[in-house]
Short mmCIF file of N, CA, C and O in Angstrom, two decimals:
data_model
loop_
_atom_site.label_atom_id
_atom_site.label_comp_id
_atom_site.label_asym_id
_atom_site.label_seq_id
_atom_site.Cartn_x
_atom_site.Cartn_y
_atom_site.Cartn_z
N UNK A 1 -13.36 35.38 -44.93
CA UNK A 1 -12.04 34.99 -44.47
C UNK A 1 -11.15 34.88 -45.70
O UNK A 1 -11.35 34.30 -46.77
N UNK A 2 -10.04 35.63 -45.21
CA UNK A 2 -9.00 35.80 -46.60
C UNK A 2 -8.55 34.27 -46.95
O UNK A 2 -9.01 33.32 -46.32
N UNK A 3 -7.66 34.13 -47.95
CA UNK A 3 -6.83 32.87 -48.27
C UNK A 3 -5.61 32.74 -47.55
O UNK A 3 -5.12 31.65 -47.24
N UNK A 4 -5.10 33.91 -47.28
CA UNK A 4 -3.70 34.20 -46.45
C UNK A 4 -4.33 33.89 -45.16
O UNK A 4 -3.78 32.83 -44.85
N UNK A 5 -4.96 34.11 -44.46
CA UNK A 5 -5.30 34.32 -43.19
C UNK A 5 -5.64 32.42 -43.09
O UNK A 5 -5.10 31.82 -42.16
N UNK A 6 -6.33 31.82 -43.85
CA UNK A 6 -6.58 30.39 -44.26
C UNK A 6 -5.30 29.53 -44.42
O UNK A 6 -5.03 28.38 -44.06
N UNK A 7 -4.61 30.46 -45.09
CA UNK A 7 -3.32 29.54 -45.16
C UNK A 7 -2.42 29.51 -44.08
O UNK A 7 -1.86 28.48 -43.71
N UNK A 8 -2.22 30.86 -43.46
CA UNK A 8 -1.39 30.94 -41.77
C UNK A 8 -2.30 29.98 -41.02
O UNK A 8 -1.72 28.96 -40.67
N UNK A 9 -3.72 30.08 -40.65
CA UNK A 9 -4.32 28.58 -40.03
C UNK A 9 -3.79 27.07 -40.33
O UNK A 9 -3.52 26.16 -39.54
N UNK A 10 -3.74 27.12 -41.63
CA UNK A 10 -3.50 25.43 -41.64
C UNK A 10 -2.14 25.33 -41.39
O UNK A 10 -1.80 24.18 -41.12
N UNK A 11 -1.03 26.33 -41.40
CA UNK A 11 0.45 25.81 -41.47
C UNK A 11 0.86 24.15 -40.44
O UNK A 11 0.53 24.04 -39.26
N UNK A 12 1.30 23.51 -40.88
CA UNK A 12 1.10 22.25 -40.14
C UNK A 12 1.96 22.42 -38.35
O UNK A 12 1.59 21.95 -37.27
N UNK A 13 3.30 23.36 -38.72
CA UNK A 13 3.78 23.58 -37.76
C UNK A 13 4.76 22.64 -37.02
O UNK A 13 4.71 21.44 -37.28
N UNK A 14 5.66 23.13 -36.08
CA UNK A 14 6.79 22.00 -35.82
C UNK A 14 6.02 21.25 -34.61
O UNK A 14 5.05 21.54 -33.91
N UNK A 15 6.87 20.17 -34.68
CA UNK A 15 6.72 18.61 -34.06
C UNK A 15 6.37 19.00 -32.56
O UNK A 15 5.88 18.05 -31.95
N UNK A 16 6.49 19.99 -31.93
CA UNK A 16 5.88 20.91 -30.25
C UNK A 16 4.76 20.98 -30.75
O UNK A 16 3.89 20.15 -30.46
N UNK A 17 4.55 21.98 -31.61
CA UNK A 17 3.19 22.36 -31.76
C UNK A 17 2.40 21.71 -32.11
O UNK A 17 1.27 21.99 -31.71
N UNK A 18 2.53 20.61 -32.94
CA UNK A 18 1.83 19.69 -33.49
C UNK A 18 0.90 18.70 -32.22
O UNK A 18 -0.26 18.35 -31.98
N UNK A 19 2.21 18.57 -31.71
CA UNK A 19 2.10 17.92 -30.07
C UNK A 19 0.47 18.68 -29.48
O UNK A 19 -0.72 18.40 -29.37
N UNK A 20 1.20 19.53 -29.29
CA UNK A 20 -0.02 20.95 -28.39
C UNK A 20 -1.27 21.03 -29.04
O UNK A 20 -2.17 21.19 -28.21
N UNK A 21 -1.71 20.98 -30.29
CA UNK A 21 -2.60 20.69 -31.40
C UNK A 21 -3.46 19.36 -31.22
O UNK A 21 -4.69 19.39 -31.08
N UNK A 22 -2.77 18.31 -31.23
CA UNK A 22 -3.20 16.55 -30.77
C UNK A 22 -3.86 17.31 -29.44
O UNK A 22 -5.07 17.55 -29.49
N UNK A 23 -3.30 17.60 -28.55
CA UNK A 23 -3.66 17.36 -27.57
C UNK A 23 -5.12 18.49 -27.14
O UNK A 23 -5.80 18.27 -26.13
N UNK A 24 -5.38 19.56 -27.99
CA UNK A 24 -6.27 20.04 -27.74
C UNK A 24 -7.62 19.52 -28.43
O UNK A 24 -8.77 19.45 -28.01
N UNK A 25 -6.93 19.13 -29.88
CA UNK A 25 -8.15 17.94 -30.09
C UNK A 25 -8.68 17.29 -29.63
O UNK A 25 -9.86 17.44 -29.30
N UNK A 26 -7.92 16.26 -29.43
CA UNK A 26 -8.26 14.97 -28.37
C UNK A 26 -9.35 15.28 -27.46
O UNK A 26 -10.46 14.74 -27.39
N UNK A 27 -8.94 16.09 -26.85
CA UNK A 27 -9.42 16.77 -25.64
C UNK A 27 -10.99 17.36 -25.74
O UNK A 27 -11.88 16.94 -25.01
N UNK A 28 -11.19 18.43 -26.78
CA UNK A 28 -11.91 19.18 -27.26
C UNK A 28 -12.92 18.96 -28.71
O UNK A 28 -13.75 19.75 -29.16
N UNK A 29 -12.52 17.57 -29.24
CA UNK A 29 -13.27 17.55 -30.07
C UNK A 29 -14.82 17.31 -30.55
O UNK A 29 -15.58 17.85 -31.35
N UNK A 30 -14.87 16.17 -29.61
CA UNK A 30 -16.27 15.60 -29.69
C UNK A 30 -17.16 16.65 -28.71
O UNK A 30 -18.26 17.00 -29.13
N UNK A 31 -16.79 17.02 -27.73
CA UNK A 31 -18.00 17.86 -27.39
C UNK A 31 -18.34 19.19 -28.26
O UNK A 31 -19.42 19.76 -28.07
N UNK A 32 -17.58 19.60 -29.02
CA UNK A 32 -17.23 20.44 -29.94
C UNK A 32 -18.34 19.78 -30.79
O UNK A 32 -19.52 20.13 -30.75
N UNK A 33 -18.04 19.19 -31.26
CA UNK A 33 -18.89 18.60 -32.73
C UNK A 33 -20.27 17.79 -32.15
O UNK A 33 -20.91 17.32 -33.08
N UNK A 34 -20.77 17.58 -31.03
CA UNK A 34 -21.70 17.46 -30.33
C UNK A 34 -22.75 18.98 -30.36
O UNK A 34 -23.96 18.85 -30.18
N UNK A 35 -22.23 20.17 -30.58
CA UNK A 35 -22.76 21.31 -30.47
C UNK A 35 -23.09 21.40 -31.95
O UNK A 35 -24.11 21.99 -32.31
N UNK A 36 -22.38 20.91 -32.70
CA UNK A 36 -22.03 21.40 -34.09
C UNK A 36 -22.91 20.90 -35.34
O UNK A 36 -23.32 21.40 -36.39
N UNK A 37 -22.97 19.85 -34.81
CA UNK A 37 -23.55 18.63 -35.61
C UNK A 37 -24.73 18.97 -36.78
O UNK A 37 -24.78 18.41 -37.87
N UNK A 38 -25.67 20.00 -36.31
CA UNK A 38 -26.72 20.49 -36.99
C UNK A 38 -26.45 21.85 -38.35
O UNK A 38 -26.97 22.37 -39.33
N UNK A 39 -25.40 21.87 -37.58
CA UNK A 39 -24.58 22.84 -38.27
C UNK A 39 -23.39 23.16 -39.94
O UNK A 39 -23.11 23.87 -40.91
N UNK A 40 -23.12 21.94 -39.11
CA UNK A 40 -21.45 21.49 -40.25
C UNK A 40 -22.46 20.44 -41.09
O UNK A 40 -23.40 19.77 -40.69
N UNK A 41 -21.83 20.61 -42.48
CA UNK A 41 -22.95 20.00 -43.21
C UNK A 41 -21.98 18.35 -43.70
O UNK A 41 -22.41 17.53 -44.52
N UNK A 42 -20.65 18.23 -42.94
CA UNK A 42 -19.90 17.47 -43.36
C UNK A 42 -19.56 16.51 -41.95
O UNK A 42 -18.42 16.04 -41.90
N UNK A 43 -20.29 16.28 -41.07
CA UNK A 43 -19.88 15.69 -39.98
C UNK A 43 -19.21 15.23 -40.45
O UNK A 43 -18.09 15.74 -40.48
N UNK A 44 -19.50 13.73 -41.26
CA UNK A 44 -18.92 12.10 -41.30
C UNK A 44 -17.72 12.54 -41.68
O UNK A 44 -16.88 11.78 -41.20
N UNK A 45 -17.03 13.72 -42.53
CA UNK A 45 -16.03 14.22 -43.09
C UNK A 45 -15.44 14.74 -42.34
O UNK A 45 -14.41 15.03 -42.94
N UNK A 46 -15.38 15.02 -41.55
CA UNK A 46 -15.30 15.51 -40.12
C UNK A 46 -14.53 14.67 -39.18
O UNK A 46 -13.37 15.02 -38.94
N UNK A 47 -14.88 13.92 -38.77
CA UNK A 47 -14.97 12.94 -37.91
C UNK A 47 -13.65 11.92 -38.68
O UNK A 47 -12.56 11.61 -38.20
N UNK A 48 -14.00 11.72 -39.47
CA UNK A 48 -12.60 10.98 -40.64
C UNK A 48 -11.37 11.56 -40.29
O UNK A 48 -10.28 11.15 -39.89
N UNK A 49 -12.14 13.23 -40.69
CA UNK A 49 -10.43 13.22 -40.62
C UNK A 49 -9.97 13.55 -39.24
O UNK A 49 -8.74 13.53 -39.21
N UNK A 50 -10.58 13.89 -37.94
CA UNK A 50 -10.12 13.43 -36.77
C UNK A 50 -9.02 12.02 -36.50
O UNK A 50 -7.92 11.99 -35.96
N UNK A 51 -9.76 11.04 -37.06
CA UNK A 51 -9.04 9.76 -37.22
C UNK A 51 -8.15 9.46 -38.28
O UNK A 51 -7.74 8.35 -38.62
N UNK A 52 -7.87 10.71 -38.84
CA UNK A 52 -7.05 10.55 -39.98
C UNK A 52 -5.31 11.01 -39.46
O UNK A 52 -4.24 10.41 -39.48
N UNK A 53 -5.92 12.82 -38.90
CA UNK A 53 -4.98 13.14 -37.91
C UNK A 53 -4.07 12.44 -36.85
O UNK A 53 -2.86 12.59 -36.69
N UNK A 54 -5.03 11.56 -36.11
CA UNK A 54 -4.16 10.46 -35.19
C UNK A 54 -3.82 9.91 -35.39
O UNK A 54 -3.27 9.24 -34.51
N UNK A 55 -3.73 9.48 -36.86
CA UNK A 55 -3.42 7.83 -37.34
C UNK A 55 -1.82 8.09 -37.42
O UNK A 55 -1.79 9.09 -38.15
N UNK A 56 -0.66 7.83 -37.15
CA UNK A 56 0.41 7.89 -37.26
C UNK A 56 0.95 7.07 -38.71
O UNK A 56 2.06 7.34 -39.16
N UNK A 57 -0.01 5.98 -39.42
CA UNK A 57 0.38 6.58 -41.00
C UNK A 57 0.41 7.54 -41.46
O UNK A 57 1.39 7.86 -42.13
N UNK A 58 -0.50 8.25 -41.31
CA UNK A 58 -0.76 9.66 -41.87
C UNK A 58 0.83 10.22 -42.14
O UNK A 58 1.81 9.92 -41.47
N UNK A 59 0.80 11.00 -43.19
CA UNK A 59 1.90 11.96 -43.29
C UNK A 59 2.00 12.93 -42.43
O UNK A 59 0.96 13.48 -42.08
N UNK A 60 3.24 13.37 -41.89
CA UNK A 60 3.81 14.27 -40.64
C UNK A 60 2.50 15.95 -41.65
O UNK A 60 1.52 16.56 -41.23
N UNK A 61 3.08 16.00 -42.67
CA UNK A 61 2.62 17.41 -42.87
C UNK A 61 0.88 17.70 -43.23
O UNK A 61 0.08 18.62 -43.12
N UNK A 62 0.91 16.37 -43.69
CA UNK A 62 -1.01 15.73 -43.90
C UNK A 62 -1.55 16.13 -41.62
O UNK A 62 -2.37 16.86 -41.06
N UNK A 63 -0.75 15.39 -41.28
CA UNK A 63 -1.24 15.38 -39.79
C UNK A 63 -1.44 16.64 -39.19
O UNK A 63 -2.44 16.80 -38.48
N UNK A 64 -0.38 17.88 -39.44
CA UNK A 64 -0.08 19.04 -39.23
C UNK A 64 -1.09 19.48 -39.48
O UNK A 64 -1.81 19.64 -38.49
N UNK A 65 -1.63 19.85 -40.70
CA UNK A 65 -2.96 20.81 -41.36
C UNK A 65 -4.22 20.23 -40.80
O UNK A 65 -5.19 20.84 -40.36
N UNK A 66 -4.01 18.83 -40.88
CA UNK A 66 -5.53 18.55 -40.24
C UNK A 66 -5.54 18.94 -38.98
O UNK A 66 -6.34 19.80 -38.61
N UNK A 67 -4.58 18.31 -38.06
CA UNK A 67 -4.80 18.99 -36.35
C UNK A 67 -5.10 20.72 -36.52
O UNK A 67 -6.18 21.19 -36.17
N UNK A 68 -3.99 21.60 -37.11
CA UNK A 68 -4.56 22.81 -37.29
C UNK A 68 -5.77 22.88 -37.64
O UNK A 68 -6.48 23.38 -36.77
N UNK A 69 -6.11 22.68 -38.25
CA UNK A 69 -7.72 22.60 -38.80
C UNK A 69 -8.37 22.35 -38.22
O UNK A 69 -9.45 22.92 -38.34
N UNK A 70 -8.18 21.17 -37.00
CA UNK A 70 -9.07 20.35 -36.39
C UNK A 70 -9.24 21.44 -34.87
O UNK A 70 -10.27 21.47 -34.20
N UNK A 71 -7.95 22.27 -34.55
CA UNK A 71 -7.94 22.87 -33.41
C UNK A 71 -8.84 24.04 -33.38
O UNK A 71 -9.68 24.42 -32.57
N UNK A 72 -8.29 24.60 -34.78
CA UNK A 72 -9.17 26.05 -35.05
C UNK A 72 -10.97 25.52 -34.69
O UNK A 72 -11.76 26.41 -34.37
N UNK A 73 -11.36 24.33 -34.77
CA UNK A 73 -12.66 24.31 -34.72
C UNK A 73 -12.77 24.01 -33.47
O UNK A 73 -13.83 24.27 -32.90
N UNK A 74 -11.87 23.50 -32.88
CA UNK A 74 -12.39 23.08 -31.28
C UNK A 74 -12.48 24.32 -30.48
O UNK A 74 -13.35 24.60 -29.66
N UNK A 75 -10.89 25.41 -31.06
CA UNK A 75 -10.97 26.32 -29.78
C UNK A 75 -12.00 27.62 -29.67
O UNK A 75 -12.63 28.12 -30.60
N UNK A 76 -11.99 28.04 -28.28
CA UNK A 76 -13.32 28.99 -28.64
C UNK A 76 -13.29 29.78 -28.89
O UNK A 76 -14.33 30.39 -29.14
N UNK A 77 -11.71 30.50 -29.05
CA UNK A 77 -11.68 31.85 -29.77
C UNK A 77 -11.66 31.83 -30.72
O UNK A 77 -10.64 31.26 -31.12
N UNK A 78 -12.66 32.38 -31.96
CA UNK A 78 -12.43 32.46 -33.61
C UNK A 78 -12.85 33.61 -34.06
O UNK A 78 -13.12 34.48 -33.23
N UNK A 79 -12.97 33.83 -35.18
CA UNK A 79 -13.66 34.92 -35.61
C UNK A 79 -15.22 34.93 -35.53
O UNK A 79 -15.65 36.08 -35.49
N UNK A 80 -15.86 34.29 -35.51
CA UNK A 80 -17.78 34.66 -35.17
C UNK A 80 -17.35 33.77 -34.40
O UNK A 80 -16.44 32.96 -34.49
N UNK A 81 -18.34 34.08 -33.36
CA UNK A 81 -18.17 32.63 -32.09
C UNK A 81 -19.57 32.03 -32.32
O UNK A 81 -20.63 32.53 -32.69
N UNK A 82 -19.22 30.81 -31.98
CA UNK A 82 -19.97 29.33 -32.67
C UNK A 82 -21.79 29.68 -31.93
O UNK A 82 -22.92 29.45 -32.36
N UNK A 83 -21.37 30.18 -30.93
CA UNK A 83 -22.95 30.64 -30.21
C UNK A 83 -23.72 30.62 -31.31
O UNK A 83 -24.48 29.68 -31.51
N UNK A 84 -23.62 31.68 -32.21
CA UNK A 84 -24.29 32.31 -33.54
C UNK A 84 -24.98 31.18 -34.13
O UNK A 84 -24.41 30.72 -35.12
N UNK A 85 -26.02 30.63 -33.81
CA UNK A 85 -26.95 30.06 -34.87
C UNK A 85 -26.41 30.17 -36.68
O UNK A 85 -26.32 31.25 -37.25
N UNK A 86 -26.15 29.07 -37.22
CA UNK A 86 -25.77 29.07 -38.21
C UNK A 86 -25.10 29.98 -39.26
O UNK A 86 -25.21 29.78 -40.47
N UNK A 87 -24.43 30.98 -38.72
CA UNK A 87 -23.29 31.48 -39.00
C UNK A 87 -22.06 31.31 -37.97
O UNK A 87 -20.96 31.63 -38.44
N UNK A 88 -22.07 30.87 -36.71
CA UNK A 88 -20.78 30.41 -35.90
C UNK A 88 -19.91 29.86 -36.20
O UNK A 88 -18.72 30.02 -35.95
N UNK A 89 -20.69 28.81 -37.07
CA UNK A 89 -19.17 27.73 -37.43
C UNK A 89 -18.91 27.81 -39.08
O UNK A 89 -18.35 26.98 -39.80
N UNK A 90 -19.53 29.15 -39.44
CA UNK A 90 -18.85 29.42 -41.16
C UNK A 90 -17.67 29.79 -41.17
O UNK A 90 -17.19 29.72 -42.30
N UNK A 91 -17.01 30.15 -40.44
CA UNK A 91 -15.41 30.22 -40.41
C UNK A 91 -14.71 28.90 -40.20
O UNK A 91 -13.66 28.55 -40.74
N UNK A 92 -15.40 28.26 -39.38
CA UNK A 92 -14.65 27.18 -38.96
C UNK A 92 -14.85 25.85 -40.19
O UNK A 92 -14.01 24.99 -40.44
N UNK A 93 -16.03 25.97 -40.74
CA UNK A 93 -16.22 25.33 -42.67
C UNK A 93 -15.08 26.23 -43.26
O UNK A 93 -14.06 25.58 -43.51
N UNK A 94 -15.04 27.18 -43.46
CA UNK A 94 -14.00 27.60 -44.24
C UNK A 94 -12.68 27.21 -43.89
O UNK A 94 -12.18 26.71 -44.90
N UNK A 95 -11.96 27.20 -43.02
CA UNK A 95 -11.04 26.46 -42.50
C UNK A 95 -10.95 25.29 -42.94
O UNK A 95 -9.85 24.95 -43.37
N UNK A 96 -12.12 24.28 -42.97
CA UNK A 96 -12.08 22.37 -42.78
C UNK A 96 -12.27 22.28 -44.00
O UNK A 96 -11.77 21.30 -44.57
N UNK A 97 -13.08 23.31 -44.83
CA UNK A 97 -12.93 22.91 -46.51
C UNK A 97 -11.51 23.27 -46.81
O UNK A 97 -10.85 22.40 -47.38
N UNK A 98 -11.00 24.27 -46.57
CA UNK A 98 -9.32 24.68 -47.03
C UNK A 98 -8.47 23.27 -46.65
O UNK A 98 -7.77 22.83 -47.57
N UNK A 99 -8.47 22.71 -45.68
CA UNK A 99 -7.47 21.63 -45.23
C UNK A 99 -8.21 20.33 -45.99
O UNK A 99 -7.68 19.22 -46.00
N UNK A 100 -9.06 20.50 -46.39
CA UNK A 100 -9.92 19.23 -47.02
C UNK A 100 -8.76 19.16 -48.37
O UNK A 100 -7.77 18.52 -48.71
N UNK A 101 -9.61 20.24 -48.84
CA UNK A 101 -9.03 20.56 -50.20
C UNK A 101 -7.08 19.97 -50.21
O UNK A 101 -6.68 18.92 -50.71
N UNK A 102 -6.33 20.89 -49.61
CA UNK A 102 -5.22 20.54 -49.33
C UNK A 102 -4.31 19.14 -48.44
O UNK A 102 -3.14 19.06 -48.09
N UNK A 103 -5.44 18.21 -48.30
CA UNK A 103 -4.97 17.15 -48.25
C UNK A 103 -5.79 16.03 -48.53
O UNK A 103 -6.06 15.07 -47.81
N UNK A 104 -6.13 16.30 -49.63
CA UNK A 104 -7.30 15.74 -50.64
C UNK A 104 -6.90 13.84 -50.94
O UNK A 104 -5.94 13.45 -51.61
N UNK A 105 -7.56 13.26 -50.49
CA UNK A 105 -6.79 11.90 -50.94
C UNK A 105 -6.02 10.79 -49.71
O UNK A 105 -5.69 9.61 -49.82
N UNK A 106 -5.90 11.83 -48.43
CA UNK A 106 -5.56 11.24 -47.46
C UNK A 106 -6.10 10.79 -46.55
O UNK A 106 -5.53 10.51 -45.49
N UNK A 107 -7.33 10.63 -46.78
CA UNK A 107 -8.04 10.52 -45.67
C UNK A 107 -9.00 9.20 -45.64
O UNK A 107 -10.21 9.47 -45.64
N UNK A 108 -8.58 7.45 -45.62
CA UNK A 108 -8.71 6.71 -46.19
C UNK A 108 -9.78 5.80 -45.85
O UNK A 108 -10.28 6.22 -44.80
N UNK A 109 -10.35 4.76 -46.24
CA UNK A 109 -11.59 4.41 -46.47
C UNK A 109 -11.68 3.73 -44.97
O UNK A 109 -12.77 3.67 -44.41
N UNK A 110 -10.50 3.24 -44.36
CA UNK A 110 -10.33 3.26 -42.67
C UNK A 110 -10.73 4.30 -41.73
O UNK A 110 -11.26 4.13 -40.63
N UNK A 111 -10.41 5.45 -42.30
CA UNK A 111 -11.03 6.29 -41.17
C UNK A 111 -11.88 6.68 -41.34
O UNK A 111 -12.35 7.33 -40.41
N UNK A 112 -12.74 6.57 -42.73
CA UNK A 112 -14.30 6.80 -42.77
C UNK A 112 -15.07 5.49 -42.27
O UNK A 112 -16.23 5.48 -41.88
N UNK A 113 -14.40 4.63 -42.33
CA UNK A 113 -15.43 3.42 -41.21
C UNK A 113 -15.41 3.36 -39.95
O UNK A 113 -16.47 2.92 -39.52
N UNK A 114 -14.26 3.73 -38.74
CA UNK A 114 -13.82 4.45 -37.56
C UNK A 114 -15.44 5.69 -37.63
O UNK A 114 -16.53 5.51 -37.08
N UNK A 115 -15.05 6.69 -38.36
CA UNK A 115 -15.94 7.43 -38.19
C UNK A 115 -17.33 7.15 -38.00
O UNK A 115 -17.90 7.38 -36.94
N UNK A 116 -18.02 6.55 -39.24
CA UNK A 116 -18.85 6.17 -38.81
C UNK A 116 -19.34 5.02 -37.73
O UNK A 116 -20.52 4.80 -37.44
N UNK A 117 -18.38 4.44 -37.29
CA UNK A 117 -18.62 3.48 -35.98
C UNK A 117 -18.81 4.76 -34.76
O UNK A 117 -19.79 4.93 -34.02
N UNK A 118 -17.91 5.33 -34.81
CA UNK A 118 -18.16 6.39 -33.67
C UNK A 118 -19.25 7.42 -33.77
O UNK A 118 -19.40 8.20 -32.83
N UNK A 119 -19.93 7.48 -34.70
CA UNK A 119 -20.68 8.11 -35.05
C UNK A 119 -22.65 7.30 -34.59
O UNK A 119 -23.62 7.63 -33.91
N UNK A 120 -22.31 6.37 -35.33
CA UNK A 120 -23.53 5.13 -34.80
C UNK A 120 -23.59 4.96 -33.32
O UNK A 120 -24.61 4.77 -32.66
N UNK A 121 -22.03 5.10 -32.76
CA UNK A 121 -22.31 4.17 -31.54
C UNK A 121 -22.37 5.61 -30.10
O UNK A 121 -22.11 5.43 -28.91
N UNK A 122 -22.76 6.80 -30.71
CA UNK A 122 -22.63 7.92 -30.05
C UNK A 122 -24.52 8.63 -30.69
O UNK A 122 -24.79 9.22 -31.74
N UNK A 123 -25.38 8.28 -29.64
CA UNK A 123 -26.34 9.45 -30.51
C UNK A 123 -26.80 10.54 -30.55
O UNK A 123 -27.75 10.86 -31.27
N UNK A 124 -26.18 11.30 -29.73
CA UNK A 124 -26.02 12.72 -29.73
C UNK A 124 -25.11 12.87 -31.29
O UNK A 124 -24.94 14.05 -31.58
N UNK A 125 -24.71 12.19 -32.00
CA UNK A 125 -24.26 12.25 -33.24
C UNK A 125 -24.75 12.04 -34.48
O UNK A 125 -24.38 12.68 -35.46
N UNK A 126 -25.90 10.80 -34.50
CA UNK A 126 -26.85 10.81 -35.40
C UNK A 126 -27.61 11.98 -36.21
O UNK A 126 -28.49 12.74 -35.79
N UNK A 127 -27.19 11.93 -37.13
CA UNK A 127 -27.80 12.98 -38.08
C UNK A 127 -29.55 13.41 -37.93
O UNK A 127 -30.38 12.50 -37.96
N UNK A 128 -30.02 15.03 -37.75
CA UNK A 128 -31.06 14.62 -37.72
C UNK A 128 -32.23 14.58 -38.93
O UNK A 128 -31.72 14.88 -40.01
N UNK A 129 -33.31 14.37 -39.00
CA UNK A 129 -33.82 13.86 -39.89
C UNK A 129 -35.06 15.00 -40.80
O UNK A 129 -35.68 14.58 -41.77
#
């Protein structure tokens, strides 16, 4: 996956779309990352920044890239589809490391404790061993 093609993904996008983005998250995430889990080598990082995205501290353009980011992994059209045994969701890492990277610092020691509460208190989420 190119950098251009990475960078048109994360564009944060106007205050509609952003809207439309929340809402497919919301919607789509956890059963998403319920499939995923064995997969993505960054759940807890993951999961943060879900709760980072909603947090309405968050910065408008911090919120933007992560929901993009966060959507590209929920929805089911991508480039390899997630079926694929451990190549499905290498596009969708490439994506969540790009928005990682680019909003490096925002993602605060609150929503990594959120995360892991939701994470403990869900065990289809527990890491396996």
């Amino acid at each position: 996956m190119d950098d251009v093609k990475i960078g048109e993904i994360l564009l944060p996008g106007d205050e509609d779309e952003q809207e439309r983005q929340e809402s497919r998250v919301k919607r789509r995430f956890w059963p998403v990352l319920k499939r995923a889990m064995r997969q993505v080598p960054f759940s807890r990082d993951l999961v943060a920044a879900y709760y980072c995205a909603l947090d309405s501290r968050t910065p408008a353009r911090v919120r933007g890239i992560l929901l993009a980011a966060l959507a590209y992994f929920v929805l089911p059209l991508d480039g390899i589809p997630d079926f694929f045994a451990l190549v499905g969701f290498s596009d969708d890492i490439a994506v969540l490391t790009a928005a990682f990277a680019a909003i490096r610092g925002h993602i605060r020691e609150d929503h990594y404790m959120a995360a892991d509460k939701a994470m403990a208190d869900e065990p289809d989420l527990q890491p396996t061993r």
